[in-house]
Short mmCIF file of C-alpha atoms and ligand atoms in Angstrom, two decimals:
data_model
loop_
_atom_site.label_atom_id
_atom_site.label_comp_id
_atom_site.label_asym_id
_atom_site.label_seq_id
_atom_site.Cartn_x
_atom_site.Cartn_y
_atom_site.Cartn_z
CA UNK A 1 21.49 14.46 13.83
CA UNK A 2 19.89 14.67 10.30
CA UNK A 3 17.46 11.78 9.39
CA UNK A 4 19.07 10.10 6.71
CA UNK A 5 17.17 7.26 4.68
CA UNK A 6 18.66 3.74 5.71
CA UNK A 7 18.61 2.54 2.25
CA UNK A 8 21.27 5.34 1.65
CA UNK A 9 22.99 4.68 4.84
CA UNK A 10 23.84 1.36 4.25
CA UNK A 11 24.15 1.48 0.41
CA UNK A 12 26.63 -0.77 -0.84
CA UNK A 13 29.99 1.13 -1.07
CA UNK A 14 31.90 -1.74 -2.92
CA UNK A 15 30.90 -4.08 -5.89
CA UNK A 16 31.74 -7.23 -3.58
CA UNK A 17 28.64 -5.53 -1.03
CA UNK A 18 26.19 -5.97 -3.54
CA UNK A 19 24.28 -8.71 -2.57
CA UNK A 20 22.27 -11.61 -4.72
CA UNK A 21 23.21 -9.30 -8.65
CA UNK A 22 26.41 -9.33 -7.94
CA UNK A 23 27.82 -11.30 -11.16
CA UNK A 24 25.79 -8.47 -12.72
CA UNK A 25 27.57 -5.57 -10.60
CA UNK A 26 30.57 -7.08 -11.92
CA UNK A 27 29.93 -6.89 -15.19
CA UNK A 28 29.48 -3.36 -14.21
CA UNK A 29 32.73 -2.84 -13.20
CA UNK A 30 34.40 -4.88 -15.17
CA UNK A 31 32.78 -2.67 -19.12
CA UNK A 32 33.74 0.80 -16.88
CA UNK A 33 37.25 0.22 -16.37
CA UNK A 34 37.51 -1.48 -19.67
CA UNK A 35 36.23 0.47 -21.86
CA UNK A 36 37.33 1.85 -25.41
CA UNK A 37 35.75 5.22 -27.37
CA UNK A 38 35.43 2.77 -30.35
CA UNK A 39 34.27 -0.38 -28.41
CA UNK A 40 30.83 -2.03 -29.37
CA UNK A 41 28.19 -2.50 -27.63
CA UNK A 42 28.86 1.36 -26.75
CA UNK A 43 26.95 1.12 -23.69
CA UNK A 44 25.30 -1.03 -20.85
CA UNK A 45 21.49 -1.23 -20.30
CA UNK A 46 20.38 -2.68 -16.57
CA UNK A 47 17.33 -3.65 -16.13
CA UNK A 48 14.93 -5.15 -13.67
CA UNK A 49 12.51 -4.54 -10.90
CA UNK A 50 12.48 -2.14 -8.36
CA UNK A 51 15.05 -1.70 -5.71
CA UNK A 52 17.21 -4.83 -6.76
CA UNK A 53 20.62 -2.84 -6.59
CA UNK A 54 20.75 -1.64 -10.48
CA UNK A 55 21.65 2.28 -9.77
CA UNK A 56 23.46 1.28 -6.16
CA UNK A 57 25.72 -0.79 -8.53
CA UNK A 58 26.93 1.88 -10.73
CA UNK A 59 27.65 3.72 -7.76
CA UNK A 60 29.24 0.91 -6.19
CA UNK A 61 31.97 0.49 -9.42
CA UNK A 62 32.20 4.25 -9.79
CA UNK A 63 33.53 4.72 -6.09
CA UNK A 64 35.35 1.41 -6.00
CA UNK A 65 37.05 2.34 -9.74
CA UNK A 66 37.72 6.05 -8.47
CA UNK A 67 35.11 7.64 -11.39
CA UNK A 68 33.87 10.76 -11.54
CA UNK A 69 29.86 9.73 -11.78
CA UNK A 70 27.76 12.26 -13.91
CA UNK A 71 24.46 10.99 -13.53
CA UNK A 72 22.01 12.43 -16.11
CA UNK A 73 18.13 12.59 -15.34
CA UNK A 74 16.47 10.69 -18.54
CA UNK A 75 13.80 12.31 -18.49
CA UNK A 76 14.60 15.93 -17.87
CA UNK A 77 15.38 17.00 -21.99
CA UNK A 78 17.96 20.05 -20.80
CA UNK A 79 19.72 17.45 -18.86
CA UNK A 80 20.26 14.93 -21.38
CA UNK A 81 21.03 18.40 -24.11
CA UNK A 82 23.62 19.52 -21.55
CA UNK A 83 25.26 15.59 -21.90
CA UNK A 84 25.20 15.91 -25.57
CA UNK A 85 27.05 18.98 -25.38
CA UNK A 86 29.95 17.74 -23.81
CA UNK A 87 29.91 14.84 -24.14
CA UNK A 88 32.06 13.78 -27.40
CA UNK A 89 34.36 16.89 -27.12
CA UNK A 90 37.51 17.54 -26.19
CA UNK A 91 37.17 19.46 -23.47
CA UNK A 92 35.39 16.23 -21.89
CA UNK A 93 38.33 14.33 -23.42
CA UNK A 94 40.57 16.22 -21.63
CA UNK A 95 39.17 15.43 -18.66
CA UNK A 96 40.92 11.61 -19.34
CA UNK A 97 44.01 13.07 -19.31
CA UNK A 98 43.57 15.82 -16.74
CA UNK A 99 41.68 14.99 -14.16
CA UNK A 100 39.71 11.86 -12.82
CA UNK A 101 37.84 9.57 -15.39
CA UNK A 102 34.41 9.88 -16.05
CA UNK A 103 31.19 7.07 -16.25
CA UNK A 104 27.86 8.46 -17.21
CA UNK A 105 24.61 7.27 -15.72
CA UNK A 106 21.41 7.93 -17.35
CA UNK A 107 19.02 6.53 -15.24
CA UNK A 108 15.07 5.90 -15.23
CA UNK A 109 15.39 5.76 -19.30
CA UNK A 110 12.04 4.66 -19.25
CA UNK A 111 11.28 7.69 -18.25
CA UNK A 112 11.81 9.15 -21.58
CA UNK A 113 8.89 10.60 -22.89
CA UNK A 114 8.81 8.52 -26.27
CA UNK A 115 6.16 9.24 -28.80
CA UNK A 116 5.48 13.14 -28.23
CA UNK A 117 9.07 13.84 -27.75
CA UNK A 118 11.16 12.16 -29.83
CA UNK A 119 13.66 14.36 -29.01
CA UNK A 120 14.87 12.49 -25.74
CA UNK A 121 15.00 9.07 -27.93
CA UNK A 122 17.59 10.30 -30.33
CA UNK A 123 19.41 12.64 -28.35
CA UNK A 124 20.09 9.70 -26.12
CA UNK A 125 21.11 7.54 -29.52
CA UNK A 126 23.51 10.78 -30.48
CA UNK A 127 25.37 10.50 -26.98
CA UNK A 128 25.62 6.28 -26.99
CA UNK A 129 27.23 7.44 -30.76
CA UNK A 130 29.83 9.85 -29.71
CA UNK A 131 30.65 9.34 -26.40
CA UNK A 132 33.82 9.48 -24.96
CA UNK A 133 32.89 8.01 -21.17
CA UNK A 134 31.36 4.86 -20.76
CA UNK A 135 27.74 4.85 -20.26
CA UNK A 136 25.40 3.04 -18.45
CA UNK A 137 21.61 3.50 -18.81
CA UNK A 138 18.67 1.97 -16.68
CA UNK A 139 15.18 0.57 -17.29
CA UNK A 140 12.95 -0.98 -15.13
CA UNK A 141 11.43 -2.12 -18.61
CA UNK A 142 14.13 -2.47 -21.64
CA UNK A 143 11.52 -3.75 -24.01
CA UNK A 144 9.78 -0.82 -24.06
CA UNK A 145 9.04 -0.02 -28.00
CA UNK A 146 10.05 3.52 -27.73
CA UNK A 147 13.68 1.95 -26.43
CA UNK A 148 14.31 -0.31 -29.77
CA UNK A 149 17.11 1.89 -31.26
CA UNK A 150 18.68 2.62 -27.84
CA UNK A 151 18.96 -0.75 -27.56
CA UNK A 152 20.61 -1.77 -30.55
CA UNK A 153 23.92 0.16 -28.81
CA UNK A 154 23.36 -1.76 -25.89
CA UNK A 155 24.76 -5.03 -23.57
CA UNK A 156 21.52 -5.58 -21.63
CA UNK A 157 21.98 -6.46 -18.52
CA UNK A 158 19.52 -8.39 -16.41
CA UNK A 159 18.94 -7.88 -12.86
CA UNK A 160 17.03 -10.17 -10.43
CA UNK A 161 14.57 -9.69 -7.16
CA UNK A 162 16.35 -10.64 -3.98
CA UNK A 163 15.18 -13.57 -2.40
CA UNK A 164 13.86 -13.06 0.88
CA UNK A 165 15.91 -14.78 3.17
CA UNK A 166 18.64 -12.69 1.60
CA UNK A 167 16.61 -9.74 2.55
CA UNK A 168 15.82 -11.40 6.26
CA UNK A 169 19.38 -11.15 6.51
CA UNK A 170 20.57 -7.76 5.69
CA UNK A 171 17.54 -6.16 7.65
CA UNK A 172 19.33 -8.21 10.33
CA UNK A 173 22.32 -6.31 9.83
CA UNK A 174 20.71 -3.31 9.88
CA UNK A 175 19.25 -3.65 12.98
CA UNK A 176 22.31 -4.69 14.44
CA UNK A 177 24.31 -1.65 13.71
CA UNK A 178 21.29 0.70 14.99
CA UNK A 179 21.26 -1.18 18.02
CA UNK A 180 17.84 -2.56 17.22
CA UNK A 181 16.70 -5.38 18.54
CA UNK A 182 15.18 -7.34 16.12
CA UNK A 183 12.11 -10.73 16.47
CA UNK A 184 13.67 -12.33 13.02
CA UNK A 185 9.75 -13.39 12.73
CA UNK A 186 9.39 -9.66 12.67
CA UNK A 187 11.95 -9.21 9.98
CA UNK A 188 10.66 -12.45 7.70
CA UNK A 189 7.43 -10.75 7.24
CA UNK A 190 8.89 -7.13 6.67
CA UNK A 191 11.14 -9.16 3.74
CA UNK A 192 8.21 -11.27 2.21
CA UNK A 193 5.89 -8.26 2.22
CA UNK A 194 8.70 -6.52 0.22
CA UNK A 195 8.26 -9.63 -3.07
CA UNK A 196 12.06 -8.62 -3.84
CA UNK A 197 12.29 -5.19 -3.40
CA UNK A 198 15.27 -4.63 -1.34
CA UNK A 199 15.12 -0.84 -0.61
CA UNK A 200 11.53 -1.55 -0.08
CA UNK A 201 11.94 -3.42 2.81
CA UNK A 202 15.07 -1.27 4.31
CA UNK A 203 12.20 1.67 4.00
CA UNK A 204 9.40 -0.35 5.79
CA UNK A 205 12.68 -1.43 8.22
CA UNK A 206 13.26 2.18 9.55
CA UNK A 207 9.47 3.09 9.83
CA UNK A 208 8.63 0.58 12.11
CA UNK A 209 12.73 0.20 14.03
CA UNK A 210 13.91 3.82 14.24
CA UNK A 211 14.38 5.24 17.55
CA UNK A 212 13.28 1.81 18.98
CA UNK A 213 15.26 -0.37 21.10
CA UNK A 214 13.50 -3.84 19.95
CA UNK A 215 10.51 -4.68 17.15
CA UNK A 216 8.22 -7.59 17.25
CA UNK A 217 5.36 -9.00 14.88
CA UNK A 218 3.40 -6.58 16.41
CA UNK A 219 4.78 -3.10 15.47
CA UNK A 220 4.13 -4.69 11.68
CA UNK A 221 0.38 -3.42 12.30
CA UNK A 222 1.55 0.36 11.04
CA UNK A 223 2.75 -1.17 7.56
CA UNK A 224 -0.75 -2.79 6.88
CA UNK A 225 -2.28 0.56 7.47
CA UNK A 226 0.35 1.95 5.41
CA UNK A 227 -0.51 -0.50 2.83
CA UNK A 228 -4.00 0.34 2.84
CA UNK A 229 -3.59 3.44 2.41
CA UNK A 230 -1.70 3.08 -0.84
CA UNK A 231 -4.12 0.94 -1.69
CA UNK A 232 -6.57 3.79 -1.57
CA UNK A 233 -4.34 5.60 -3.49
CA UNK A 234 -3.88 3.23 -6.62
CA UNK A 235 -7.82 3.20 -6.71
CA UNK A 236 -8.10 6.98 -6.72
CA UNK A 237 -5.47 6.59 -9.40
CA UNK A 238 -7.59 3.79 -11.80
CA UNK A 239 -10.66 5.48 -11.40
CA UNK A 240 -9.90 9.05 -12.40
CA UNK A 241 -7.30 8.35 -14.95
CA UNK A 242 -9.31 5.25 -16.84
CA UNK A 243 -11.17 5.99 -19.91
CA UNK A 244 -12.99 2.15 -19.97
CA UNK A 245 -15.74 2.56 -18.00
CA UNK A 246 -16.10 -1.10 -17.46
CA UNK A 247 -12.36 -1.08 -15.96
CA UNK A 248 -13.15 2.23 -13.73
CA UNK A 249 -16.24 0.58 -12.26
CA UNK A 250 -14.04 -3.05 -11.76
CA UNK A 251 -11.30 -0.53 -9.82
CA UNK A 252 -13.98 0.45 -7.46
CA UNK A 253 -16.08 -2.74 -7.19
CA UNK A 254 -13.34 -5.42 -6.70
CA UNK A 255 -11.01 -3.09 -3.93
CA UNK A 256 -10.72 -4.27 -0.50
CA UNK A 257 -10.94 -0.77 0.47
CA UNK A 258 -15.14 -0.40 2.22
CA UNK A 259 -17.27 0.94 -0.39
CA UNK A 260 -18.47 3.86 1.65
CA UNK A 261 -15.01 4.96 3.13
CA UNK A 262 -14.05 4.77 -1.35
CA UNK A 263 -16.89 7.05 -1.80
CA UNK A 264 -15.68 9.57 0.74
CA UNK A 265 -12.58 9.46 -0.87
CA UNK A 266 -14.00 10.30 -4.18
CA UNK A 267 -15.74 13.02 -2.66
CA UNK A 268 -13.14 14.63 -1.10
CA UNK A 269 -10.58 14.64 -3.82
CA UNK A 270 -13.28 14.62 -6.97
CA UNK A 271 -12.74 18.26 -7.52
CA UNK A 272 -9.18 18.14 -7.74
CA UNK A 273 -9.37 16.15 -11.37
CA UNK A 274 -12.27 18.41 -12.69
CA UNK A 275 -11.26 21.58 -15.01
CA UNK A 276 -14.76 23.24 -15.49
CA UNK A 277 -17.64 23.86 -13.83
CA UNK A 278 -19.54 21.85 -15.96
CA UNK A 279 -17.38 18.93 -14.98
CA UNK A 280 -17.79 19.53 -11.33
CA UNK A 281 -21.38 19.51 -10.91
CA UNK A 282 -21.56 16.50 -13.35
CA UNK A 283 -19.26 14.53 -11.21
CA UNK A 284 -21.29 15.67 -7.37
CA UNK A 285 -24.14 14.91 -8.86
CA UNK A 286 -23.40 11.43 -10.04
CA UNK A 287 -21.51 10.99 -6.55
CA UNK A 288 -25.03 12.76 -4.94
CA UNK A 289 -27.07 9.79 -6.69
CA UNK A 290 -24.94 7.05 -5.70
CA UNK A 291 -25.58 8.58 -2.14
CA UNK A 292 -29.64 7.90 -2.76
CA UNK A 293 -28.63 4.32 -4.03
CA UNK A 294 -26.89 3.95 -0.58
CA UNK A 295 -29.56 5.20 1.43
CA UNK A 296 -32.01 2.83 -0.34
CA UNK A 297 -30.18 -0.05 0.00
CA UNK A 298 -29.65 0.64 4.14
CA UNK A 299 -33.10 1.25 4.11
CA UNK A 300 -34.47 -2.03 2.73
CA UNK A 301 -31.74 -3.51 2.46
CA UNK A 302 -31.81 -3.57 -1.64
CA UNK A 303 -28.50 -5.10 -1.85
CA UNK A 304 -29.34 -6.05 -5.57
CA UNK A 305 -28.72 -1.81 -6.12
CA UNK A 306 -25.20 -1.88 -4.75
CA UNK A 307 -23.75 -2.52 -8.59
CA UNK A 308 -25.17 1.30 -9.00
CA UNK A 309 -23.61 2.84 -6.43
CA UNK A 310 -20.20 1.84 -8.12
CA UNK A 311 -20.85 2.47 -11.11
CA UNK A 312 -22.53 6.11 -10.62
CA UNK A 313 -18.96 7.03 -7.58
CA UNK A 314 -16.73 5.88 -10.01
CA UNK A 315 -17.03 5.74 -13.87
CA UNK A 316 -20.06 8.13 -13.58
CA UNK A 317 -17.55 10.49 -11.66
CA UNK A 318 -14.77 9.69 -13.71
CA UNK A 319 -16.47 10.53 -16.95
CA UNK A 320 -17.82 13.43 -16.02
CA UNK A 321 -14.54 15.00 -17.36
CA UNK A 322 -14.20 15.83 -20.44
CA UNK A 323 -10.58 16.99 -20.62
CA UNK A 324 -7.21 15.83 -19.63
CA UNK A 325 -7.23 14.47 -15.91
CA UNK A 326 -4.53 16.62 -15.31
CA UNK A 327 -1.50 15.83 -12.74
CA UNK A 328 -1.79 13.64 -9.96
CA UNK A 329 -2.87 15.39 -7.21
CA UNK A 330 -1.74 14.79 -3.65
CA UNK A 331 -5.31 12.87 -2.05
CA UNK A 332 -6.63 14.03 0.87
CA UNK A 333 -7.89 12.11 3.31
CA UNK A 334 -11.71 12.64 3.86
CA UNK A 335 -12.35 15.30 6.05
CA UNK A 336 -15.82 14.05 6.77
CA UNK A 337 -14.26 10.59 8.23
CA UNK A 338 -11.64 12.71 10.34
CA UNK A 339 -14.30 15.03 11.25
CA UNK A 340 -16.77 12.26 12.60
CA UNK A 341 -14.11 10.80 14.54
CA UNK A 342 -13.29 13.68 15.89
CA UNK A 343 -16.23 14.36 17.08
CA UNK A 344 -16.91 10.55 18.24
CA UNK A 345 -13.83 10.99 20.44
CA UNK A 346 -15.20 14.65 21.78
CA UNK A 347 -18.87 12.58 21.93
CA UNK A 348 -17.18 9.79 24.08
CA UNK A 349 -15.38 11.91 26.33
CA UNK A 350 -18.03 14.07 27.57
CA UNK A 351 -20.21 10.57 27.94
CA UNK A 352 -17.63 9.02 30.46
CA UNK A 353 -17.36 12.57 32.05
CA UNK A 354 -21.47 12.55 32.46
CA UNK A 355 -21.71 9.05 33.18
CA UNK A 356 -18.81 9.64 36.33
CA UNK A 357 -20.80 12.86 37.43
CA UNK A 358 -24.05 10.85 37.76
CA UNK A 359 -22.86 8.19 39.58
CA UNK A 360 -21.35 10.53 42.34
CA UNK A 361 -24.90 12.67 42.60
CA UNK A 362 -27.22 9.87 42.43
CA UNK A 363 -28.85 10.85 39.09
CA UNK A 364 -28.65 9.74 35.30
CA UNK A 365 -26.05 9.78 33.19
CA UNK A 366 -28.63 12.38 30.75
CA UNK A 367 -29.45 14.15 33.81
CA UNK A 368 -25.61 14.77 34.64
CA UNK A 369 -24.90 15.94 31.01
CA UNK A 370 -28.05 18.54 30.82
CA UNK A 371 -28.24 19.81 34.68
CA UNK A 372 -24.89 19.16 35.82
CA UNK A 373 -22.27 19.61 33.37
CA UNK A 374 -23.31 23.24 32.19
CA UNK A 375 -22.23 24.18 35.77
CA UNK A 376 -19.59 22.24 36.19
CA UNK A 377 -18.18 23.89 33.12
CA UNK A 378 -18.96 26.97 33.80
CA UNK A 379 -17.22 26.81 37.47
CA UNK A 380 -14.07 25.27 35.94
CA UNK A 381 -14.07 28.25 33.79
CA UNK A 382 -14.65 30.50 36.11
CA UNK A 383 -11.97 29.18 38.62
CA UNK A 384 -9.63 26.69 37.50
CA UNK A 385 -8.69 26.36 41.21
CA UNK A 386 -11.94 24.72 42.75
CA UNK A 387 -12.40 23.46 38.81
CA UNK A 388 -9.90 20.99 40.07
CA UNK A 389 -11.47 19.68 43.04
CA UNK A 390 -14.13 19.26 40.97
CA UNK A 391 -12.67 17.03 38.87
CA UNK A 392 -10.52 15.29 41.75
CA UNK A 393 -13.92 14.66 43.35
CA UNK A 394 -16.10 13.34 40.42
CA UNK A 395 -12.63 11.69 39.53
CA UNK A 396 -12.70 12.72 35.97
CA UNK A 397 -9.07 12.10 33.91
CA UNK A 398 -7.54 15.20 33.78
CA UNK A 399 -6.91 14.40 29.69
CA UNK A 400 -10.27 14.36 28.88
CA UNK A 401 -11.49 17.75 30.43
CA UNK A 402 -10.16 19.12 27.12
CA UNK A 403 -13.06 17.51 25.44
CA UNK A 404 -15.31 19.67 27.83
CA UNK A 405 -13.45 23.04 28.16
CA UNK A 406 -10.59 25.46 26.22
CA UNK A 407 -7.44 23.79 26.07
CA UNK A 408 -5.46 26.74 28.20
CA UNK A 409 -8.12 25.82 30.56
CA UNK A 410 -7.60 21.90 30.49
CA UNK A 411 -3.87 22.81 30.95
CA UNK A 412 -4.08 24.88 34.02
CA UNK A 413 -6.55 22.36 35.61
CA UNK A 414 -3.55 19.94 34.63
CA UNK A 415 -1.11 21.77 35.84
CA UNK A 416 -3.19 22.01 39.68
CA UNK A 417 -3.63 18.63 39.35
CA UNK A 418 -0.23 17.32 39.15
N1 LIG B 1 21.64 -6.01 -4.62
C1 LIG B 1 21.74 -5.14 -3.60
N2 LIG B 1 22.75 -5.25 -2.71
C2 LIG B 1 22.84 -4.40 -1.68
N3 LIG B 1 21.98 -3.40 -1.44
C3 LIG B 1 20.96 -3.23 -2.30
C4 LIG B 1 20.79 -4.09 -3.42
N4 LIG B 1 19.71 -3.71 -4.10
C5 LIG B 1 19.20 -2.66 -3.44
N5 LIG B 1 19.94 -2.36 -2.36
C6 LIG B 1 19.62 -1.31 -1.39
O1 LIG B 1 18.45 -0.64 -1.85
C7 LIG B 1 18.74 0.69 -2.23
C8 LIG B 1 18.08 0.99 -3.54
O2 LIG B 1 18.65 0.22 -4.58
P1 LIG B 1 18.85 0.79 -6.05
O3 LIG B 1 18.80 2.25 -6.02
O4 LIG B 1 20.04 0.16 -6.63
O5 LIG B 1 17.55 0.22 -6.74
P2 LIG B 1 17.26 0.13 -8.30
O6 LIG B 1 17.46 -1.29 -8.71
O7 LIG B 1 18.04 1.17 -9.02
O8 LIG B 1 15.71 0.42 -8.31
P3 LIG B 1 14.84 1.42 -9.25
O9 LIG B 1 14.45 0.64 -10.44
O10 LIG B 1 13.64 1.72 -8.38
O11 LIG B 1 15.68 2.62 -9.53
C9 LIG B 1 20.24 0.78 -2.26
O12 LIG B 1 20.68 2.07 -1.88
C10 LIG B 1 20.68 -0.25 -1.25
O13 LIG B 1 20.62 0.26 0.05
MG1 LIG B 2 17.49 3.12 -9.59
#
């Protein structure tokens, strides 16, 4: 079966589903099946936070009312030029004779590029002006400057966060129906790490439920990490977007992210905001002297120089460009930290595999690893067969010969083994 997003799944089908905004939903409803190509306001405007039911309750009314939902993406200007089109003529008038009726969403008006383009702005005006459909735009932000004259055509209406228990409860739900079974401790702190997001928490629900039979406090560990991550993320964000130098170096300095995991961060993804070569070396070589700060201060212990080390990985990255930051790039993860763990885990292996060989032949650990494990290697190698016996006998995990040997090697020796 395809993996469909829960949030869709269980999307409210019906006005009377949405939960907590429902007196707005119904005002929904209620200006689509009511409307009049001369009425005033011409259009609705929902807005509100993220996730609070706003576009699930136009689709809601649209299904419930029988529409025909065009939804129209604000911010692509084609989109909205193809609406304008259509959207006061005939031929879409005969569409409320002919066929089934029609309710226009234009959603993520915010979206709107304002200043550059005013373009999107009054094209949007021109279709609240003529249209023949009802319409119903969304905002997370309605007060928005840019949005004044679209909002003189509007009804604004507000839409809340849902209160957690509310989201306790429907997460219940959820979990009932995917045969989930659910600690409601689990569930309140899923809901409360959500502040009012609904499809926040139904996300963060099927991360940690899917394909589980029950979920506890416990499996809430893999959101925190999540959440770090993010975290890391936003920071990237502030410090190679700012322009304030004083707010860059704040980005770094007050993040609960550790300062030297932020700097390999920076280092790994530094080039991706830098346009010329110029740039680039500016920003490694503010990011190489922020490395000498670091090794000072471990040094001697010269706490008093940490304040340079964020200020020289940050702003004095950040500022090395001189142009346009460019599009967000997808961060990487620093290939240095995967790297050294990788070859911590390779490091630890072949130490319990040393240590075990020493104790059987009565010398050290060291001594195993430099007389005895060339050998041992080579024979396992050589003949996977007696390889085996070797590691039955110095009763080494079969998992962790990979560290040692090739993996089709590890395999066979597996394979004997079991
Ligand atoms: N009030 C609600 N009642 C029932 N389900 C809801 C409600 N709010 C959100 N949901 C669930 O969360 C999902 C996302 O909600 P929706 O798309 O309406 O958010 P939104 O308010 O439009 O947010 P955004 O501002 O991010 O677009 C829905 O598909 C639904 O599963
Ligand atoms: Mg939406």
């Amino acid at each position: 079966m395809s993996r469909m997003l829960w949030a869709e799944k269980y999307a409210p089908r019906k006005v009377s589903e949405i939960v907590e905004n429902r007196k707005a939903a119904e005002r929904v409803a209620e200006f689509i099946s009511n409307w009049r190509p001369d009425q005033k306001p011409r259009a609705l405007l929902l807005w509100g936070p993220a996730g609070v039911g706003k576009t699930a309750s136009v689709y809601a009314a649209a299904k419930e009312l029988e529409y025909d939902l065009v939804e129209v993406n604000a911010s692509d200007k084609r989109s909205l030029d193809e609406i304008r089109k259509t959207v006061g003529t005939a031929s879409s008038l005969s569409s409320l004779i002919m066929g089934r009726k029609r309710v226009i969403l234009v959603d993520e008006v915010d979206g709107i590029s304002g200043s550059e383009d005013k373009g999107g702005i009054s094209g949007l005006v021109e279709i609240l002006k003529n249209t023949v459909h009802p319409v119903i735009l969304v905002a997370n932000d309605p007060w928005d400057p840019k949005l004044a004259s679209v909002r003189e055509y509007c009804e604004l209406v507000r839409f809340n966060r849902i209160r957690s228990n509310v989201i306790s409860s429907i997460l219940a739900r959820i979990c009932e129906r995917e045969g989930v079974q659910a600690d409601p401790a689990a569930l309140r702190g899923i809901a409360e790490n959500a502040r009012g997001d609904l499809r926040a928490a139904i996300n963060d629900l099927q991360m940690v439920a899917e394909g589980r039979e029950r979920i506890t406090m416990d499996d809430l560990r893999i959101l925190s990490l999540r959440d770090q991550e993010r975290n890391v993320f936003d920071i990237l964000k502030a410090i190679f977007y700012g322009k304030d130098a004083q707010k860059i170096v704040m980005a770094a300095s007050s993040s609960d992210v550790d300062y030297e995991l932020l700097m390999q961060w920076i280092c790994e993804n530094a080039w991706q905001h830098m346009q010329y070569p110029k740039e680039l070396a500016d920003a490694y070589n503010a990011l190489s002297r922020a490395d000498v700060f670091l090794g000072r201060i471990r040094k001697r212990q010269h706490w008093g120089l940490l304040s340079y080390v964020f200020t020289l990985m940050s702003a004095g990255v950040s500022l090395s460009r001189k142009t346009s930051g460019g599009g967000v790039p997808k961060y990487q993860f620093p290939s240095w930290v995967k790297m050294m763990s990788a070859a911590k885990a390779r490091r630890n292996a072949i130490g319990s595999i040393a240590s075990k060989i020493g104790k059987k032949c009565h010398v050290s650990s060291r001594e195993a690893f430099t007389s005895y494990l060339p050998y041992i290697k080579f024979i396992i190698e050589a003949n996977p067969e007696a390889g085996a016996n070797l590691v039955k006998l110095f009763d080494i995990e079969p998992e962790v010969v990979g560290g040692l040997i090739s993996k089709e090697v590890a395999e066979k020796v597996k394979k004997i083994l079991s």
